[in-house]
């Protein structure tokens, strides 16, 4: 398996099929899997993913009934993945799907981690609400304190990395809250990291789980 894309879900019934379709358009020439990790959604998300799985063999469905949390859900997906390159993104249709091939190519060229940055020069953040901008910018500022390398968007939830980057660091991860990728960045100090410009839009369907408390 070349590529695994991990997508954590919680009450995303309207978004999972469009998310799969958008990824499939970009990765058709690759051997890949899309792993949906669901935290006991009650809105029909699980039924929808199971229906998709019947039609598409590239889909893997992992259900968590007694555990919740974004970081642990992503780790569960990584632990059950097969790809040499592993990516993570949300199921809210906010991310730039066109960036996927570019990010994968940069990993193949020798980078260990590739981040989809919302703040590189020239990146359009007009899709952010003011509330989202304030929270996101504040989180990025706080996150930069623990990083040796200057990055424009260390709290992004859109990333690709070599399989060994995760498995070499997993036993030191605390997996608390939202920022799985940020913890990887802090732990893998010698990794070769690249950022690419991506856009971000506020979700259309469903409700965001990200807030000031996180």
Tab-separated table of C-alpha atoms in Angstrom, residues 4-172:
chain	number	residue	atom	x	y	z
A	4	UNK	CA	-3.232	5.811	3.743
A	5	UNK	CA	-5.485	8.793	4.451
A	6	UNK	CA	-6.852	8.933	8.009
A	7	UNK	CA	-10.160	10.749	8.475
A	8	UNK	CA	-11.591	10.981	12.001
A	9	UNK	CA	-15.355	11.486	12.132
A	10	UNK	CA	-17.990	12.446	14.643
A	11	UNK	CA	-21.439	13.318	13.302
A	12	UNK	CA	-20.347	14.012	9.706
A	13	UNK	CA	-23.106	12.173	7.796
A	14	UNK	CA	-23.395	14.832	5.075
A	15	UNK	CA	-19.648	15.142	4.552
A	16	UNK	CA	-18.178	11.634	4.373
A	17	UNK	CA	-19.263	10.763	0.824
A	18	UNK	CA	-18.171	14.099	-0.731
A	19	UNK	CA	-14.875	13.788	1.165
A	20	UNK	CA	-14.260	10.320	-0.273
A	21	UNK	CA	-15.182	11.447	-3.790
A	22	UNK	CA	-12.826	14.443	-3.678
A	23	UNK	CA	-9.899	12.340	-2.465
A	24	UNK	CA	-10.611	9.589	-4.980
A	25	UNK	CA	-10.480	12.096	-7.852
A	26	UNK	CA	-6.953	13.146	-6.873
A	27	UNK	CA	-5.470	9.755	-5.994
A	28	UNK	CA	-6.865	7.446	-8.672
A	29	UNK	CA	-3.411	6.617	-10.020
A	30	UNK	CA	-2.133	5.565	-6.570
A	31	UNK	CA	-2.590	2.440	-4.514
A	32	UNK	CA	-4.309	3.897	-1.478
A	33	UNK	CA	-6.811	3.428	1.328
A	34	UNK	CA	-9.071	5.888	3.123
A	35	UNK	CA	-9.570	5.039	6.792
A	36	UNK	CA	-12.615	6.561	8.484
A	37	UNK	CA	-12.307	6.416	12.284
A	38	UNK	CA	-15.644	7.134	13.916
A	39	UNK	CA	-16.254	8.001	17.585
A	40	UNK	CA	-19.736	6.522	17.942
A	41	UNK	CA	-21.591	9.082	15.802
A	42	UNK	CA	-25.345	9.192	16.326
A	43	UNK	CA	-26.375	11.027	13.138
A	44	UNK	CA	-26.046	8.202	10.596
A	45	UNK	CA	-22.344	8.695	9.811
A	46	UNK	CA	-21.510	5.055	10.520
A	47	UNK	CA	-24.304	3.774	8.283
A	48	UNK	CA	-23.187	6.084	5.473
A	49	UNK	CA	-19.542	4.965	5.667
A	50	UNK	CA	-20.570	1.292	5.734
A	51	UNK	CA	-22.679	1.847	2.609
A	52	UNK	CA	-19.718	3.511	0.905
A	53	UNK	CA	-17.446	0.658	1.943
A	54	UNK	CA	-19.656	-1.839	0.129
A	55	UNK	CA	-19.190	0.108	-3.116
A	56	UNK	CA	-15.542	1.093	-2.678
A	57	UNK	CA	-12.912	-1.419	-1.572
A	58	UNK	CA	-10.477	1.396	-0.820
A	59	UNK	CA	-12.486	2.386	2.263
A	60	UNK	CA	-11.644	1.057	5.731
A	61	UNK	CA	-14.058	1.703	8.600
A	62	UNK	CA	-12.941	1.718	12.243
A	63	UNK	CA	-15.545	2.233	14.959
A	64	UNK	CA	-14.716	3.375	18.488
A	65	UNK	CA	-17.586	2.949	20.922
A	66	UNK	CA	-16.020	3.671	24.307
A	67	UNK	CA	-13.310	6.196	23.517
A	68	UNK	CA	-13.473	9.767	22.252
A	69	UNK	CA	-10.927	12.380	21.235
A	70	UNK	CA	-9.461	13.563	17.961
A	71	UNK	CA	-5.809	12.772	18.672
A	72	UNK	CA	-6.512	9.214	19.866
A	73	UNK	CA	-8.834	8.630	16.900
A	74	UNK	CA	-6.104	9.665	14.462
A	75	UNK	CA	-3.576	7.456	16.252
A	76	UNK	CA	-6.007	4.530	16.003
A	77	UNK	CA	-6.178	5.095	12.268
A	78	UNK	CA	-2.383	5.285	11.965
A	79	UNK	CA	-1.989	2.083	13.985
A	80	UNK	CA	-4.308	0.249	11.586
A	81	UNK	CA	-2.924	1.722	8.372
A	82	UNK	CA	-0.826	0.020	5.701
A	83	UNK	CA	0.531	2.929	3.674
A	84	UNK	CA	4.180	3.926	3.406
A	85	UNK	CA	2.884	7.510	3.379
A	86	UNK	CA	0.151	8.412	5.863
A	87	UNK	CA	-2.000	11.512	5.676
A	88	UNK	CA	-4.585	13.043	7.946
A	89	UNK	CA	-7.418	15.475	7.258
A	90	UNK	CA	-10.862	16.265	8.621
A	91	UNK	CA	-14.166	15.202	7.068
A	92	UNK	CA	-15.665	18.709	7.009
A	93	UNK	CA	-14.775	19.604	3.381
A	94	UNK	CA	-12.726	22.567	4.605
A	95	UNK	CA	-9.357	21.520	3.203
A	96	UNK	CA	-7.767	21.988	-0.201
A	97	UNK	CA	-8.066	18.590	-1.874
A	98	UNK	CA	-5.971	19.781	-4.831
A	99	UNK	CA	-2.966	19.987	-2.487
A	100	UNK	CA	-2.975	16.220	-1.887
A	101	UNK	CA	-0.913	15.148	-4.958
A	102	UNK	CA	1.629	17.915	-4.305
A	103	UNK	CA	2.017	16.901	-0.659
A	104	UNK	CA	2.465	13.244	-1.554
A	105	UNK	CA	5.069	14.107	-4.191
A	106	UNK	CA	7.066	16.128	-1.649
A	107	UNK	CA	7.165	13.116	0.673
A	108	UNK	CA	8.348	10.929	-2.197
A	109	UNK	CA	11.123	13.470	-2.866
A	110	UNK	CA	12.567	12.964	0.606
A	111	UNK	CA	10.642	15.144	3.030
A	112	UNK	CA	9.549	13.455	6.260
A	113	UNK	CA	6.520	15.647	6.997
A	114	UNK	CA	4.526	17.926	4.689
A	115	UNK	CA	2.039	20.370	6.199
A	116	UNK	CA	-0.855	22.062	4.484
A	117	UNK	CA	-0.362	25.657	5.637
A	118	UNK	CA	-3.145	28.231	5.788
A	119	UNK	CA	-0.696	31.056	6.431
A	120	UNK	CA	2.096	30.897	3.865
A	121	UNK	CA	2.511	34.092	1.890
A	122	UNK	CA	-0.167	34.366	-0.752
A	123	UNK	CA	-2.513	31.868	0.898
A	124	UNK	CA	-6.182	32.843	0.903
A	125	UNK	CA	-7.821	32.768	4.358
A	126	UNK	CA	-11.010	34.541	3.294
A	127	UNK	CA	-12.925	31.346	4.046
A	128	UNK	CA	-12.206	31.750	7.775
A	129	UNK	CA	-14.806	33.326	10.004
A	130	UNK	CA	-13.416	36.016	12.334
A	131	UNK	CA	-13.943	33.679	15.293
A	132	UNK	CA	-11.993	30.921	13.572
A	133	UNK	CA	-9.159	33.288	12.605
A	134	UNK	CA	-8.717	34.478	16.187
A	135	UNK	CA	-8.633	30.954	17.634
A	136	UNK	CA	-6.408	29.556	14.880
A	137	UNK	CA	-3.872	32.395	14.997
A	138	UNK	CA	-3.720	32.228	18.783
A	139	UNK	CA	-3.176	28.474	18.731
A	140	UNK	CA	-0.418	28.798	16.104
A	141	UNK	CA	1.367	31.425	18.201
A	142	UNK	CA	1.276	29.298	21.358
A	143	UNK	CA	2.352	26.199	19.420
A	144	UNK	CA	5.422	27.931	17.970
A	145	UNK	CA	6.970	28.227	21.447
A	146	UNK	CA	7.865	24.526	21.597
A	147	UNK	CA	9.184	24.197	18.050
A	148	UNK	CA	12.815	24.504	17.008
A	149	UNK	CA	11.925	25.127	13.382
A	150	UNK	CA	9.836	28.141	12.430
A	151	UNK	CA	6.611	27.073	10.751
A	152	UNK	CA	3.702	29.214	9.590
A	153	UNK	CA	0.966	26.732	10.563
A	154	UNK	CA	2.104	24.182	13.178
A	155	UNK	CA	-1.482	23.524	14.314
A	156	UNK	CA	-2.775	22.475	10.904
A	157	UNK	CA	-4.885	19.337	10.789
A	158	UNK	CA	-3.867	18.596	7.187
A	159	UNK	CA	-0.575	16.750	6.763
A	160	UNK	CA	1.337	13.899	5.149
A	161	UNK	CA	4.218	12.021	6.722
A	162	UNK	CA	6.397	9.006	6.252
A	163	UNK	CA	5.118	5.995	8.127
A	164	UNK	CA	8.237	5.682	10.271
A	165	UNK	CA	7.924	9.263	11.577
A	166	UNK	CA	4.818	8.269	13.520
A	167	UNK	CA	5.918	4.822	14.605
A	168	UNK	CA	9.310	6.081	15.806
A	169	UNK	CA	7.588	8.605	18.086
A	170	UNK	CA	4.239	7.062	19.057
A	171	UNK	CA	5.374	5.746	22.438
A	172	UNK	CA	6.249	9.293	23.568
